[in-house]
PDB file of C-alpha atoms in Angstrom:
ATOM      1  CA  MET A1433     -10.891  -2.471 -30.284  1.00 42.00           C
ATOM      2  CA  MET A1434      -8.493  -1.135 -27.647  1.00 46.00           C
ATOM      3  CA  GLU A1435      -5.446  -3.156 -26.707  1.00 47.00           C
ATOM      4  CA  GLU A1436      -5.332  -4.229 -23.043  1.00 52.00           C
ATOM      5  CA  LYS A1437      -2.573  -2.491 -21.111  1.00 56.00           C
ATOM      6  CA  THR A1438       0.074  -4.583 -19.415  1.00 90.00           C
ATOM      7  CA  VAL A1439      -0.778  -5.431 -15.831  1.00 95.00           C
ATOM      8  CA  THR A1440       1.802  -4.294 -13.263  1.00 96.00           C
ATOM      9  CA  ARG A1441       2.194  -6.454 -10.155  1.00 97.00           C
ATOM     10  CA  VAL A1442       2.146  -4.331  -7.018  1.00 97.00           C
ATOM     11  CA  VAL A1443       2.430  -5.376  -3.373  1.00 98.00           C
ATOM     12  CA  ALA A1444       1.555  -3.501  -0.200  1.00 98.00           C
ATOM     13  CA  ALA A1445       1.701  -4.035   3.555  1.00 98.00           C
ATOM     14  CA  LEU A1446      -1.097  -3.898   6.086  1.00 98.00           C
ATOM     15  CA  ILE A1447       0.838  -3.079   9.245  1.00 98.00           C
ATOM     16  CA  PHE A1448      -1.074  -2.775  12.504  1.00 98.00           C
ATOM     17  CA  GLU A1449      -0.015  -1.063  15.710  1.00 96.00           C
ATOM     18  CA  GLY A1450      -2.692  -2.129  18.149  1.00 96.00           C
ATOM     19  CA  GLU A1451      -6.032  -1.348  16.478  1.00 96.00           C
ATOM     20  CA  ARG A1452      -4.493   1.274  14.170  1.00 98.00           C
ATOM     21  CA  PHE A1453      -2.991   0.540  10.758  1.00 98.00           C
ATOM     22  CA  MET A1454      -0.241   2.346   8.859  1.00 98.00           C
ATOM     23  CA  ILE A1455      -0.940   4.609   5.896  1.00 98.00           C
ATOM     24  CA  CYS A1456       1.579   6.646   3.914  1.00 98.00           C
ATOM     25  CA  GLN A1457       1.113   9.804   1.848  1.00 97.00           C
ATOM     26  CA  ARG A1458       2.572   9.647  -1.657  1.00 95.00           C
ATOM     27  CA  PRO A1459       5.172  12.272  -2.637  1.00 93.00           C
ATOM     28  CA  ALA A1460       3.705  15.276  -4.474  1.00 91.00           C
ATOM     29  CA  HIS A1461       5.797  14.703  -7.620  1.00 90.00           C
ATOM     30  CA  LYS A1462       4.589  11.113  -8.231  1.00 87.00           C
ATOM     31  CA  ALA A1463       1.436   9.883  -9.976  1.00 86.00           C
ATOM     32  CA  ARG A1464      -1.492  10.238  -7.564  1.00 92.00           C
ATOM     33  CA  GLY A1465       0.662  12.635  -5.553  1.00 88.00           C
ATOM     34  CA  LEU A1466      -0.339  13.397  -1.955  1.00 94.00           C
ATOM     35  CA  LEU A1467      -2.955  10.636  -1.896  1.00 96.00           C
ATOM     36  CA  TRP A1468      -2.721   8.117   0.937  1.00 98.00           C
ATOM     37  CA  GLU A1469      -1.843   4.457   0.416  1.00 97.00           C
ATOM     38  CA  PHE A1470      -0.387   1.372   2.052  1.00 98.00           C
ATOM     39  CA  VAL A1471       3.407   1.125   1.909  1.00 97.00           C
ATOM     40  CA  GLY A1472       4.672  -1.004  -0.964  1.00 97.00           C
ATOM     41  CA  GLY A1473       5.461  -0.893  -4.654  1.00 96.00           C
ATOM     42  CA  LYS A1474       6.115  -2.728  -7.877  1.00 96.00           C
ATOM     43  CA  VAL A1475       7.341  -6.311  -8.012  1.00 98.00           C
ATOM     44  CA  GLU A1476      10.578  -6.532 -10.000  1.00 97.00           C
ATOM     45  CA  PRO A1477      11.144  -9.337 -12.553  1.00 95.00           C
ATOM     46  CA  GLY A1478      12.169 -12.570 -10.824  1.00 96.00           C
ATOM     47  CA  GLU A1479      11.103 -11.279  -7.398  1.00 97.00           C
ATOM     48  CA  SER A1480       8.418 -12.900  -5.243  1.00 98.00           C
ATOM     49  CA  GLY A1481       5.679 -10.715  -3.816  1.00 98.00           C
ATOM     50  CA  GLU A1482       7.007 -11.255  -0.307  1.00 98.00           C
ATOM     51  CA  ASP A1483      10.574 -10.326  -1.292  1.00 98.00           C
ATOM     52  CA  ALA A1484       9.346  -7.235  -3.147  1.00 98.00           C
ATOM     53  CA  LEU A1485       7.414  -6.096  -0.087  1.00 98.00           C
ATOM     54  CA  LYS A1486      10.437  -6.563   2.186  1.00 98.00           C
ATOM     55  CA  ARG A1487      12.578  -4.547  -0.260  1.00 98.00           C
ATOM     56  CA  GLU A1488       9.996  -1.766  -0.598  1.00 97.00           C
ATOM     57  CA  CYS A1489       9.651  -1.417   3.192  1.00 98.00           C
ATOM     58  CA  ARG A1490      13.462  -1.161   3.520  1.00 98.00           C
ATOM     59  CA  GLU A1491      13.651   1.434   0.725  1.00 97.00           C
ATOM     60  CA  GLU A1492      10.632   3.520   1.721  1.00 96.00           C
ATOM     61  CA  LEU A1493      10.602   3.254   5.535  1.00 98.00           C
ATOM     62  CA  GLY A1494      13.992   1.866   6.560  1.00 98.00           C
ATOM     63  CA  VAL A1495      12.401  -1.087   8.394  1.00 98.00           C
ATOM     64  CA  GLU A1496      12.591  -4.865   8.221  1.00 98.00           C
ATOM     65  CA  ILE A1497       9.249  -6.643   8.093  1.00 98.00           C
ATOM     66  CA  GLU A1498       7.867 -10.133   8.479  1.00 98.00           C
ATOM     67  CA  VAL A1499       5.325 -10.866   5.735  1.00 98.00           C
ATOM     68  CA  GLY A1500       2.188 -12.765   6.733  1.00 98.00           C
ATOM     69  CA  GLU A1501      -0.808 -14.008   4.798  1.00 98.00           C
ATOM     70  CA  VAL A1502      -2.531 -12.227   1.933  1.00 98.00           C
ATOM     71  CA  TYR A1503      -5.260  -9.915   3.255  1.00 98.00           C
ATOM     72  CA  MET A1504      -6.719  -9.058  -0.151  1.00 98.00           C
ATOM     73  CA  GLU A1505      -5.963  -9.113  -3.879  1.00 98.00           C
ATOM     74  CA  LEU A1506      -7.531  -6.929  -6.545  1.00 97.00           C
ATOM     75  CA  LEU A1507      -7.150  -5.587 -10.064  1.00 97.00           C
ATOM     76  CA  HIS A1508      -7.510  -1.834 -10.637  1.00 96.00           C
ATOM     77  CA  ARG A1509      -7.331   0.142 -13.870  1.00 95.00           C
ATOM     78  CA  TYR A1510      -6.038   3.697 -13.624  1.00 93.00           C
ATOM     79  CA  PRO A1511      -5.927   5.843 -16.784  1.00 91.00           C
ATOM     80  CA  ASP A1512      -2.132   5.368 -16.964  1.00 89.00           C
ATOM     81  CA  ILE A1513      -1.584   1.893 -15.464  1.00 91.00           C
ATOM     82  CA  THR A1514      -3.410  -1.316 -14.587  1.00 95.00           C
ATOM     83  CA  VAL A1515      -2.273  -2.861 -11.303  1.00 96.00           C
ATOM     84  CA  HIS A1516      -2.715  -6.276  -9.743  1.00 97.00           C
ATOM     85  CA  LEU A1517      -2.431  -5.358  -6.065  1.00 98.00           C
ATOM     86  CA  THR A1518      -1.704  -7.919  -3.364  1.00 98.00           C
ATOM     87  CA  LEU A1519      -2.005  -6.614   0.190  1.00 98.00           C
ATOM     88  CA  TYR A1520      -0.189  -8.724   2.785  1.00 98.00           C
ATOM     89  CA  ARG A1521      -0.505  -8.607   6.529  1.00 98.00           C
ATOM     90  CA  ALA A1522       2.937  -7.624   7.799  1.00 98.00           C
ATOM     91  CA  ALA A1523       4.735  -6.712  10.999  1.00 98.00           C
ATOM     92  CA  ILE A1524       7.771  -4.537  11.588  1.00 98.00           C
ATOM     93  CA  VAL A1525      10.492  -6.691  13.172  1.00 98.00           C
ATOM     94  CA  ALA A1526      13.401  -4.215  13.118  1.00 98.00           C
ATOM     95  CA  GLY A1527      13.728  -0.457  12.843  1.00 98.00           C
ATOM     96  CA  THR A1528      11.479   2.554  13.289  1.00 97.00           C
ATOM     97  CA  PRO A1529       9.606   3.830  10.222  1.00 98.00           C
ATOM     98  CA  ARG A1530      11.241   6.868   8.610  1.00 97.00           C
ATOM     99  CA  LEU A1531       9.981   9.026   5.747  1.00 96.00           C
ATOM    100  CA  LEU A1532      12.543   8.021   3.114  1.00 97.00           C
ATOM    101  CA  GLU A1533      10.113   8.439   0.226  1.00 93.00           C
ATOM    102  CA  HIS A1534       6.668   9.390   1.493  1.00 95.00           C
ATOM    103  CA  ASN A1535       5.419  12.844   2.424  1.00 96.00           C
ATOM    104  CA  ASP A1536       3.797  11.672   5.680  1.00 97.00           C
ATOM    105  CA  LEU A1537       2.969   8.531   7.656  1.00 97.00           C
ATOM    106  CA  ARG A1538       0.161   7.871  10.126  1.00 98.00           C
ATOM    107  CA  TYR A1539      -1.447   5.047  12.058  1.00 98.00           C
ATOM    108  CA  ILE A1540      -5.217   5.367  11.856  1.00 98.00           C
ATOM    109  CA  LEU A1541      -8.314   3.564  13.090  1.00 97.00           C
ATOM    110  CA  PRO A1542     -10.795   2.163  10.562  1.00 97.00           C
ATOM    111  CA  ALA A1543     -13.240   4.843  11.776  1.00 96.00           C
ATOM    112  CA  GLU A1544     -10.794   7.529  10.554  1.00 98.00           C
ATOM    113  CA  ILE A1545     -10.543   6.267   6.946  1.00 97.00           C
ATOM    114  CA  ASP A1546     -12.911   8.944   5.615  1.00 96.00           C
ATOM    115  CA  ASP A1547     -10.606  11.677   6.975  1.00 97.00           C
ATOM    116  CA  PHE A1548      -7.999  10.828   4.298  1.00 98.00           C
ATOM    117  CA  GLU A1549      -8.012  10.812   0.507  1.00 97.00           C
ATOM    118  CA  PHE A1550      -6.718   7.417  -0.639  1.00 97.00           C
ATOM    119  CA  CYS A1551      -5.568   6.059  -3.984  1.00 95.00           C
ATOM    120  CA  PRO A1552      -8.615   4.658  -5.821  1.00 95.00           C
ATOM    121  CA  ALA A1553      -7.140   1.126  -5.947  1.00 94.00           C
ATOM    122  CA  ASP A1554      -7.347   0.981  -2.126  1.00 96.00           C
ATOM    123  CA  ARG A1555     -11.125   1.555  -1.891  1.00 94.00           C
ATOM    124  CA  GLU A1556     -12.093  -2.148  -1.732  1.00 94.00           C
ATOM    125  CA  ILE A1557      -9.446  -2.766   0.928  1.00 97.00           C
ATOM    126  CA  LEU A1558     -10.636   0.192   2.989  1.00 97.00           C
ATOM    127  CA  ASP A1559     -14.231  -1.052   2.781  1.00 96.00           C
ATOM    128  CA  LYS A1560     -13.105  -4.433   4.127  1.00 96.00           C
ATOM    129  CA  LEU A1561     -11.146  -2.755   6.954  1.00 97.00           C
ATOM    130  CA  ARG A1562     -14.206  -0.680   7.910  1.00 93.00           C
ATOM    131  CA  GLY A1563     -16.206  -3.890   8.240  1.00 88.00           C
ATOM    132  CA  GLN A1564     -13.923  -5.403  10.883  1.00 54.00           C
TER     133      GLN A1564
END
């Protein structure tokens, strides 16, 4: 019997600009390099999900955000990691997004989702966004 891998808590932000939402392209050198995702990252020990998301947005985009309600939660098993992903609605309250970590950043419409190759963990979220 295989031993269950540790689950890593991950948070991400669903940031809208009008009808478009923000997606970021992972750096080439990271796991799942050049795939698209929502901005965010791992929750550090002792950190709330909301605080982790604020920190990640500062580190990755150089912006301050206001964290809203949870849009969706899911569990996804990659070959190398199992993640418990919580996607929060969020809004940028200070700063202009900069590429401090990501390869690229776009705001897209739900109708444009199929034009991008996303991380597999985001598929359920993208399906829900398409349905809006």
